[in-house]
Each structure stands twice: as structure tokens, then as C-alpha cells.
PDB file of C-alpha atoms in Angstrom:
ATOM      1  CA  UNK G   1     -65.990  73.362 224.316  1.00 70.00           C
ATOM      2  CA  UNK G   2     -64.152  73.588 227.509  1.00 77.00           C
ATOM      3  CA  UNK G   3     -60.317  72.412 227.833  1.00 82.00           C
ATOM      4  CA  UNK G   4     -61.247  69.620 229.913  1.00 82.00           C
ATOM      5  CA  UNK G   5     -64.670  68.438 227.909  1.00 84.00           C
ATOM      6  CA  UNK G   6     -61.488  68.801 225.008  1.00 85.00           C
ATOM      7  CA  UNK G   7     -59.152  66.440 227.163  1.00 87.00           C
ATOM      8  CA  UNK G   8     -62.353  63.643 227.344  1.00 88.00           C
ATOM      9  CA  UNK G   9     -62.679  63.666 223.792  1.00 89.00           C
ATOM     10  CA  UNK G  10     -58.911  63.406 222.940  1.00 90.00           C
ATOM     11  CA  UNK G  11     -58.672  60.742 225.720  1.00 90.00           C
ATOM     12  CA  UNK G  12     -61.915  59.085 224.080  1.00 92.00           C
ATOM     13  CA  UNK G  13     -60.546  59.574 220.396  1.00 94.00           C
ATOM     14  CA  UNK G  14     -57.051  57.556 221.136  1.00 94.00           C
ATOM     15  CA  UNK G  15     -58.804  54.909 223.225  1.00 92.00           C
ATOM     16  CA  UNK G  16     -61.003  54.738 220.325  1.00 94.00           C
ATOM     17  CA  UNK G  17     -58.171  54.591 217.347  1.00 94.00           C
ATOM     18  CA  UNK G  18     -56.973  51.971 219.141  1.00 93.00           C
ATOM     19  CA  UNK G  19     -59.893  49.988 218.503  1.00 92.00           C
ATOM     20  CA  UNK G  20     -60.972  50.752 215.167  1.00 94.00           C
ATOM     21  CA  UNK G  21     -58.471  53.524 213.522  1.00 94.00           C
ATOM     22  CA  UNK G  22     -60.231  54.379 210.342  1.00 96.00           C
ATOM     23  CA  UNK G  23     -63.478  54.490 211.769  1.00 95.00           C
ATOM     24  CA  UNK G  24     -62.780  56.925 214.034  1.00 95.00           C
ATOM     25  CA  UNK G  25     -60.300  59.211 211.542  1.00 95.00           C
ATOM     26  CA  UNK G  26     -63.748  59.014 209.390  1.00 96.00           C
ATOM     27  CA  UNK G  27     -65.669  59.670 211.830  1.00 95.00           C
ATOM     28  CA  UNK G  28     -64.155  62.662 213.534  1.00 94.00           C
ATOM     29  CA  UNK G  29     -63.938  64.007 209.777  1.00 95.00           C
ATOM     30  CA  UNK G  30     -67.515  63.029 209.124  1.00 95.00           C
ATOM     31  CA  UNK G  31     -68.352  65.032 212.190  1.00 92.00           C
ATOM     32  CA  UNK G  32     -66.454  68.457 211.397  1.00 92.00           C
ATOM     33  CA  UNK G  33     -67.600  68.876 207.664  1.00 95.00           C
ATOM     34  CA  UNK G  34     -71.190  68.267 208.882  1.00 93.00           C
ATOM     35  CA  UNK G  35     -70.641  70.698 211.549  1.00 90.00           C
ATOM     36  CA  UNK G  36     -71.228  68.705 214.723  1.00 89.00           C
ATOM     37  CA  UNK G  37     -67.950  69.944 215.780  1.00 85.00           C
ATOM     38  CA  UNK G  38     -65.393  72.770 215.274  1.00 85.00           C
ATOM     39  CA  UNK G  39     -62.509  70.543 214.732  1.00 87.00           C
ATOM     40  CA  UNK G  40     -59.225  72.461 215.997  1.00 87.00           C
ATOM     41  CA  UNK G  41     -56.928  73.303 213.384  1.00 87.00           C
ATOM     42  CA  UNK G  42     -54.555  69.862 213.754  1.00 87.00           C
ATOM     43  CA  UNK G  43     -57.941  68.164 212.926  1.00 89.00           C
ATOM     44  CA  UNK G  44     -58.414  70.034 210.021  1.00 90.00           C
ATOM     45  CA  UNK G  45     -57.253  67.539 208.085  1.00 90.00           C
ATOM     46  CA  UNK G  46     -59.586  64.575 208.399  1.00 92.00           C
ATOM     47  CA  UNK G  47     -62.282  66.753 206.760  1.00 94.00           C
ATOM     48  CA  UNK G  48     -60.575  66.742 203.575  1.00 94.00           C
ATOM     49  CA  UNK G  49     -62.425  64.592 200.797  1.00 96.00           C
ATOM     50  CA  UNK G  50     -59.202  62.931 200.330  1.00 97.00           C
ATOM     51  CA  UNK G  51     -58.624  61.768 204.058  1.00 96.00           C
ATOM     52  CA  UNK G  52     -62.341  60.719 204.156  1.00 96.00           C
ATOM     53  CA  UNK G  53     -62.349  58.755 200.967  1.00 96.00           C
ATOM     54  CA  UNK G  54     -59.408  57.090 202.026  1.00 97.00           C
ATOM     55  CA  UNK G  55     -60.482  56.908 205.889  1.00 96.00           C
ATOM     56  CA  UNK G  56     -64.105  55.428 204.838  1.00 96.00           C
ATOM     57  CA  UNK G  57     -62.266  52.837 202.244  1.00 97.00           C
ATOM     58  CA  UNK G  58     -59.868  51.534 204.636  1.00 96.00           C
ATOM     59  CA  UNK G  59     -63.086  51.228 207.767  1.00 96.00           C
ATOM     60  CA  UNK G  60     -64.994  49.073 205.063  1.00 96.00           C
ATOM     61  CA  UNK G  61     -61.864  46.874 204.784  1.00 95.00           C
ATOM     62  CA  UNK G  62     -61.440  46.426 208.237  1.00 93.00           C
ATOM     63  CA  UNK G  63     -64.601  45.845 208.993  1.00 93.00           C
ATOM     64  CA  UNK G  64     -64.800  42.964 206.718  1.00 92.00           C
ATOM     65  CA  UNK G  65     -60.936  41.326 207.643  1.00 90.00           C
ATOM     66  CA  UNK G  66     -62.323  42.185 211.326  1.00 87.00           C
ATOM     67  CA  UNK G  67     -64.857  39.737 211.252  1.00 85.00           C
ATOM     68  CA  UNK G  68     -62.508  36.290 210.392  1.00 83.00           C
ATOM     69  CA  UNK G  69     -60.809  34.411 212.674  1.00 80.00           C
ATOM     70  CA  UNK G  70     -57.074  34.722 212.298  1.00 80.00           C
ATOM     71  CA  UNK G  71     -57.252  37.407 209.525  1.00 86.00           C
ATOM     72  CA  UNK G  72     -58.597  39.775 212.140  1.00 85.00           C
ATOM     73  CA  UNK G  73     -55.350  38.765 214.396  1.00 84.00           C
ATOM     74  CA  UNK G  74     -52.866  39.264 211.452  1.00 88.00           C
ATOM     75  CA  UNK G  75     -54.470  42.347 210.788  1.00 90.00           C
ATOM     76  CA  UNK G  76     -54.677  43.929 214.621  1.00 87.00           C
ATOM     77  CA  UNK G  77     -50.922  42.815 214.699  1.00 87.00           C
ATOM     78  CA  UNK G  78     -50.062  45.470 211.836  1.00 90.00           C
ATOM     79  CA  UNK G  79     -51.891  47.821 212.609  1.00 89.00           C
ATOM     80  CA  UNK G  80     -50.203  48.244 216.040  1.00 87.00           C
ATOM     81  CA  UNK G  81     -47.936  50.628 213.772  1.00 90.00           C
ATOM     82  CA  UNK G  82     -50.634  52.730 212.763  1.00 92.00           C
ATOM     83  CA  UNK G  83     -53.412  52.417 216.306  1.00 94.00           C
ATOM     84  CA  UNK G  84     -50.698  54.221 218.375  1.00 94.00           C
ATOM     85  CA  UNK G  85     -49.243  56.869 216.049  1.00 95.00           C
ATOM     86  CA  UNK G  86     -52.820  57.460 214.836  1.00 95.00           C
ATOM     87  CA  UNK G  87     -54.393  57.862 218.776  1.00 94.00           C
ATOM     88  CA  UNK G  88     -51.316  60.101 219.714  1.00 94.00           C
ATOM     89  CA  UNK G  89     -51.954  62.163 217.262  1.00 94.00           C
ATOM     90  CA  UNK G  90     -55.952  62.449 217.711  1.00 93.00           C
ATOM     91  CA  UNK G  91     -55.308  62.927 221.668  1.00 91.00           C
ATOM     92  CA  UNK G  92     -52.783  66.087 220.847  1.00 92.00           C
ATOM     93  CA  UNK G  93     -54.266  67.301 218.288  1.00 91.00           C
ATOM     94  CA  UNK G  94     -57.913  68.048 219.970  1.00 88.00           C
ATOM     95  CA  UNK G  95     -55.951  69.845 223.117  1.00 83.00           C
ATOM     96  CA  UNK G  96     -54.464  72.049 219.949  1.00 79.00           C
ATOM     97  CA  UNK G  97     -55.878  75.181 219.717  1.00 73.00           C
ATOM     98  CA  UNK G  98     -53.164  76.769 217.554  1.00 75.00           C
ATOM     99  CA  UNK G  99     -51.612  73.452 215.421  1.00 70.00           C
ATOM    100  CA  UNK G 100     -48.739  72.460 217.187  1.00 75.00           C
ATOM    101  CA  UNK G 101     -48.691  69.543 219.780  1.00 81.00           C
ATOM    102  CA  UNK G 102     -47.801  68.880 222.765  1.00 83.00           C
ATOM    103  CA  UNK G 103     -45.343  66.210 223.792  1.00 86.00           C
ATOM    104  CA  UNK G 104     -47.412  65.509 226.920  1.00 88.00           C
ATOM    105  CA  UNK G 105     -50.750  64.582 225.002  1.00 88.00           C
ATOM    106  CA  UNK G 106     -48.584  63.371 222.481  1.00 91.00           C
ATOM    107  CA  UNK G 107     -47.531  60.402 225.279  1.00 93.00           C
ATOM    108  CA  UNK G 108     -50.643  59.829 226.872  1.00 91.00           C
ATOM    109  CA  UNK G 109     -52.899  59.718 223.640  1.00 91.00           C
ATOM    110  CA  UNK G 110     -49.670  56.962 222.762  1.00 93.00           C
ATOM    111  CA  UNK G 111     -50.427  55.478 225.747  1.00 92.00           C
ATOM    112  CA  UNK G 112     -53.503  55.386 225.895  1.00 92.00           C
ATOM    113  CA  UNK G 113     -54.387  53.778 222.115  1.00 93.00           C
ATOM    114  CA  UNK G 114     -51.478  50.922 223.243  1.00 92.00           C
ATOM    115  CA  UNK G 115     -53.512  49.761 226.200  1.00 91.00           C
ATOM    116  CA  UNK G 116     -57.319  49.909 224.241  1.00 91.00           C
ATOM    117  CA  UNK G 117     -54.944  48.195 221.101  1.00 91.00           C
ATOM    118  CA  UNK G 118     -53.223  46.000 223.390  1.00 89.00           C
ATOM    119  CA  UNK G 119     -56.999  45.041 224.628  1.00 87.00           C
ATOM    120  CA  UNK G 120     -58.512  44.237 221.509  1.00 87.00           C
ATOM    121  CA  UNK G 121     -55.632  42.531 219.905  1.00 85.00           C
ATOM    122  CA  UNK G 122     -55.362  40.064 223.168  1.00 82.00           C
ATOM    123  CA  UNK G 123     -59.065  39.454 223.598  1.00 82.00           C
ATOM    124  CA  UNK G 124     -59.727  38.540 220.143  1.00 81.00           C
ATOM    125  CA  UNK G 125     -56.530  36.354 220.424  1.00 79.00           C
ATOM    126  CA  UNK G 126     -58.015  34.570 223.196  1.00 77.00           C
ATOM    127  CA  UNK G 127     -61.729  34.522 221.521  1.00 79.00           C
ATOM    128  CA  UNK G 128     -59.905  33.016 218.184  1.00 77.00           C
ATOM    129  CA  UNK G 129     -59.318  29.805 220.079  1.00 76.00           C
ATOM    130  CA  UNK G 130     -62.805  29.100 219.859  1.00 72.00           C
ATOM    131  CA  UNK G 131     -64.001  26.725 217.320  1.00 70.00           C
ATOM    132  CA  UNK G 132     -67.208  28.566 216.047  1.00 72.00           C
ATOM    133  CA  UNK G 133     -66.646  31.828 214.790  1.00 69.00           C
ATOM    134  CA  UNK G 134     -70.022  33.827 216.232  1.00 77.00           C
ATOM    135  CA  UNK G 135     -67.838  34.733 219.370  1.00 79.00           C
ATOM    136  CA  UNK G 136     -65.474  36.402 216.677  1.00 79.00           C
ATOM    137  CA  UNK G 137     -68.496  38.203 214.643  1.00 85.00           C
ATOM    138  CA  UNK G 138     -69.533  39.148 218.364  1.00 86.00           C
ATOM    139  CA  UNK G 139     -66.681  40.756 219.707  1.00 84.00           C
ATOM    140  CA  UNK G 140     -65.967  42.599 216.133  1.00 87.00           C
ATOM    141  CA  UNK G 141     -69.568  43.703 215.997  1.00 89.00           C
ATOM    142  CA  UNK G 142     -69.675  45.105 219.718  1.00 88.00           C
ATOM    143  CA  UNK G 143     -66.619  47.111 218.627  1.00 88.00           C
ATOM    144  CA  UNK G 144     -67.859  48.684 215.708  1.00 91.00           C
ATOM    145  CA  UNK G 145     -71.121  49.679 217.671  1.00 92.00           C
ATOM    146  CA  UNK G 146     -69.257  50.685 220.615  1.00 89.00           C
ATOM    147  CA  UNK G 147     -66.525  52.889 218.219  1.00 91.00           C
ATOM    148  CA  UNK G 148     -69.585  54.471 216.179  1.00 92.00           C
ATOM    149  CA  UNK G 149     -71.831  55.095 219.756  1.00 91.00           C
ATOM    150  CA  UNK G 150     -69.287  56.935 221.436  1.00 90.00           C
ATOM    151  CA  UNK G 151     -67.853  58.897 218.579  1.00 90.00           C
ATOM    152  CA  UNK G 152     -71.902  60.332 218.409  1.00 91.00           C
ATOM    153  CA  UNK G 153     -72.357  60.310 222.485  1.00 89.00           C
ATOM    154  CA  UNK G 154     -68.750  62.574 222.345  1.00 87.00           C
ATOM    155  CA  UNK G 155     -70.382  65.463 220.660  1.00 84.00           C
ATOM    156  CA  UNK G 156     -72.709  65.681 223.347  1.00 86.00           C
ATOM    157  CA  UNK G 157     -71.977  64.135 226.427  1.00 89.00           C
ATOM    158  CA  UNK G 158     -67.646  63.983 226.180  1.00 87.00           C
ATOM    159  CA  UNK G 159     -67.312  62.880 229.484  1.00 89.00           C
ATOM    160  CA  UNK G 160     -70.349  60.503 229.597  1.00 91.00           C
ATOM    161  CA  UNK G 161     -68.913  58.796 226.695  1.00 87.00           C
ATOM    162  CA  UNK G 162     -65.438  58.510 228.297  1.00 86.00           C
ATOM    163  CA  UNK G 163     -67.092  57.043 231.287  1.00 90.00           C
ATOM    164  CA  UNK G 164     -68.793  54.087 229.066  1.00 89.00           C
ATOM    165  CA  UNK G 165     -65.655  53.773 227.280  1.00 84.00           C
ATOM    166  CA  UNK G 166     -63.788  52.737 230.346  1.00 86.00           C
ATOM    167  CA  UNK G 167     -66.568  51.094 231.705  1.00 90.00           C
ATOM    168  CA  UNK G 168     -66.459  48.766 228.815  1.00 85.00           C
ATOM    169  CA  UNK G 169     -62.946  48.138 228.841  1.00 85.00           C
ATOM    170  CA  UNK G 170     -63.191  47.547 232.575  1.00 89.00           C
ATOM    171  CA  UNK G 171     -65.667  44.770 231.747  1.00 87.00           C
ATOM    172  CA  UNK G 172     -63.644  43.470 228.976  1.00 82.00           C
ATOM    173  CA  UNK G 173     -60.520  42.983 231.426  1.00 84.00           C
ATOM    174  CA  UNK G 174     -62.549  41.206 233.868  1.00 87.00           C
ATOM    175  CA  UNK G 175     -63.759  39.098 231.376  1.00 80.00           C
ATOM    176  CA  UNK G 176     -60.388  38.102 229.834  1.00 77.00           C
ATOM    177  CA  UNK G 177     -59.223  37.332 233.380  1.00 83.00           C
ATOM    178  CA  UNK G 178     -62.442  35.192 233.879  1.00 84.00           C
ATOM    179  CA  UNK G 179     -61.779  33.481 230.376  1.00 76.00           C
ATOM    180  CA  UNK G 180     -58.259  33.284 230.949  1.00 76.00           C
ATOM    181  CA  UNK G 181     -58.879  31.621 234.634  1.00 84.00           C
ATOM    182  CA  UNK G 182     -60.942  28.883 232.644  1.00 80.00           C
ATOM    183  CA  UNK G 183     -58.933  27.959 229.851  1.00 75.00           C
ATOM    184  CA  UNK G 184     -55.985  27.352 232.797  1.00 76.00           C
ATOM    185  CA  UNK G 185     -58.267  25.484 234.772  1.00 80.00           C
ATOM    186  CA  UNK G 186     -59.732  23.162 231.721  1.00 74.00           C
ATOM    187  CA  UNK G 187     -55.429  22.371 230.759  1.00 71.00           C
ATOM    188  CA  UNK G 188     -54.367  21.785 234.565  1.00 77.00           C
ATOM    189  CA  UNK G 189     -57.433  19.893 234.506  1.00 76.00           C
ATOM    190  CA  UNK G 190     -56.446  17.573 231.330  1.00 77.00           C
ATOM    191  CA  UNK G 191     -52.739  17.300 232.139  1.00 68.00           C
TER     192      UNK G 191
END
């Protein structure tokens, strides 16, 4: 792959760790020992049987605490201190030809699984206040489909499944603003 198809996919990877950590870790090593993709040496790792067991354990976990109200929360709040180590690292270590990383990737793949993180974690905040809980099952469901369909649409399309990525996210935000709007409206509204 080209350096810049690389850059999508490390972009894509920490937006995506972000989101849903160990399903992405187990992915990306799911992906290299099957041989959909030469993982660069720093990504090595995840195809260990070890890093997969443990990967594929801990996505089965989350995916079940993701889908109750208020657990899901709880759990999004501690995992903030493994989303952003976890998406710098996957953003460096895919512009890594030779192992080391680079500070600059290092940042932006911080960055950039903070802000998807920071996403999640506030939407499903905000869908929590909801009574019923199919908004919850929704929103967790939708991220688990969108994690697993770009992870596959990365191998072939890197920059395609960037684009949908951001797309969604973009969508997301306005939707939280829209939601947001309304929940302001319906308290000015009772006060």
C-alpha cells in the first residue's frame, strides 16, 4: 500500500479504537494472520494468539456492557484511558515501516481517538436519558456494524472507508446538536 492509502487506514484505525477498542485491536489482528493485510512490523503484535484471545474476550465483554444503559456510560468513561493510548498507537504504528513511531502520528492518532471517544461517550450520555432502552441497543448496534464495516471496507477501499467514517460522525454531530437543541427547548419550555 501507498504511504497515504497507509495514513487513511491509521487515521481510520484511531477513529475507530475510539469507538470500539478491542474490536478493532481484534480485528486488525484477525486481518494480518489471515493475510488480508501485511501488517507493518509495530502491528505485528495483534496477530499473536495471545493479543487475539485477549482482544476477542474483552470485544465480547464490551459488546454486552455496551448495550445497558448506564453500564455502557461507566464503562466508555474508563476506557477513555485505554481509547486514546490504544488509537495513538494504531495511527503510528501503520505509518511504521521499520518499528519505531513517530511523535507526529503519535499526536494525531491521540487526537483523533479523543474526538471519535469524546463522540460516543457524549452521545450515548445524551441517548441514556431516554426512558426505553432500544435507542441505547440502537446506537451500540450501529457502532459495532459501523466498527466491523469499515475495518473490512479498509482493506480495500482505505480512503472510501475514511470518507464514511467521517461522514458518519458528521451526521452524528448534527444529530447531537439537533437532540441537544430539543431537550433545551422542552426545559425552557417547562420552567
Amino acid at each position: 500500500m501507498s504511504e497515504p492509502q497507509l495514513f487513511a487506514i491509521g487515521i481510520l484505525l484511531a477513529w475507530l479504537a475510539g469507538v470500539r477498542v478491542y474490536l478493532t485491536v481484534f480485528g486488525v489482528g484477525i486481518a494480518g494472520v489471515l493475510g488480508w493485510l501485511d501488517l507493518p512490523p509495530a502491528l505485528e503484535a495483534a496477530q499473536s494468539p495471545w493479543v487475539l484471545g485477549v482482544a476477542g474476550v474483552l470485544a465480547v465483554v464490551e459488546f454486552l456492557a455496551d448495550k445497558i444503559p448506564g453500564v455502557d456510560s461507566v464503562w466508555d468513561l474508563v476506557h477513555t484511558l485505554a481509547r486514546v493510548p490504544a488509537g495513538a498507537f494504531l495511527a503510528a504504528a501503520t505509518l511504521s515501516p521499520d518499528g519505531e513511531l513517530g511523535a507526529g502520528m503519535l499526536a494525531t492518532g491521540a487526537g483523533v481517538a479523543l474526538a471519535s471517544h469524546l463522540l460516543k461517550s457524549g452521545s450515548r450520555a445524551l441517548i441514556n436519558t431516554s426512558p426505553e432502552p432500544l435507542s441505547n441497543w440502537t446506537a451500540s448496534a450501529t457502532e459495532d456494524t459501523v466498527t466491523v464495516g469499515a475495518l473490512a471496507l479498509a482493506i480495500t477501499n482505505p480512503w472510501l472507508a475514511l470518507a464514511l467514517v467521517l461522514g458518519l460522525a458528521a451526521f452524528a454531530i448534527g444529530g447531537l446538536v439537533w437532540l441537544w437543541r430539543k431537550l433545551f427547548r422542552r426545559a425552557r419550555a417547562r420552567s
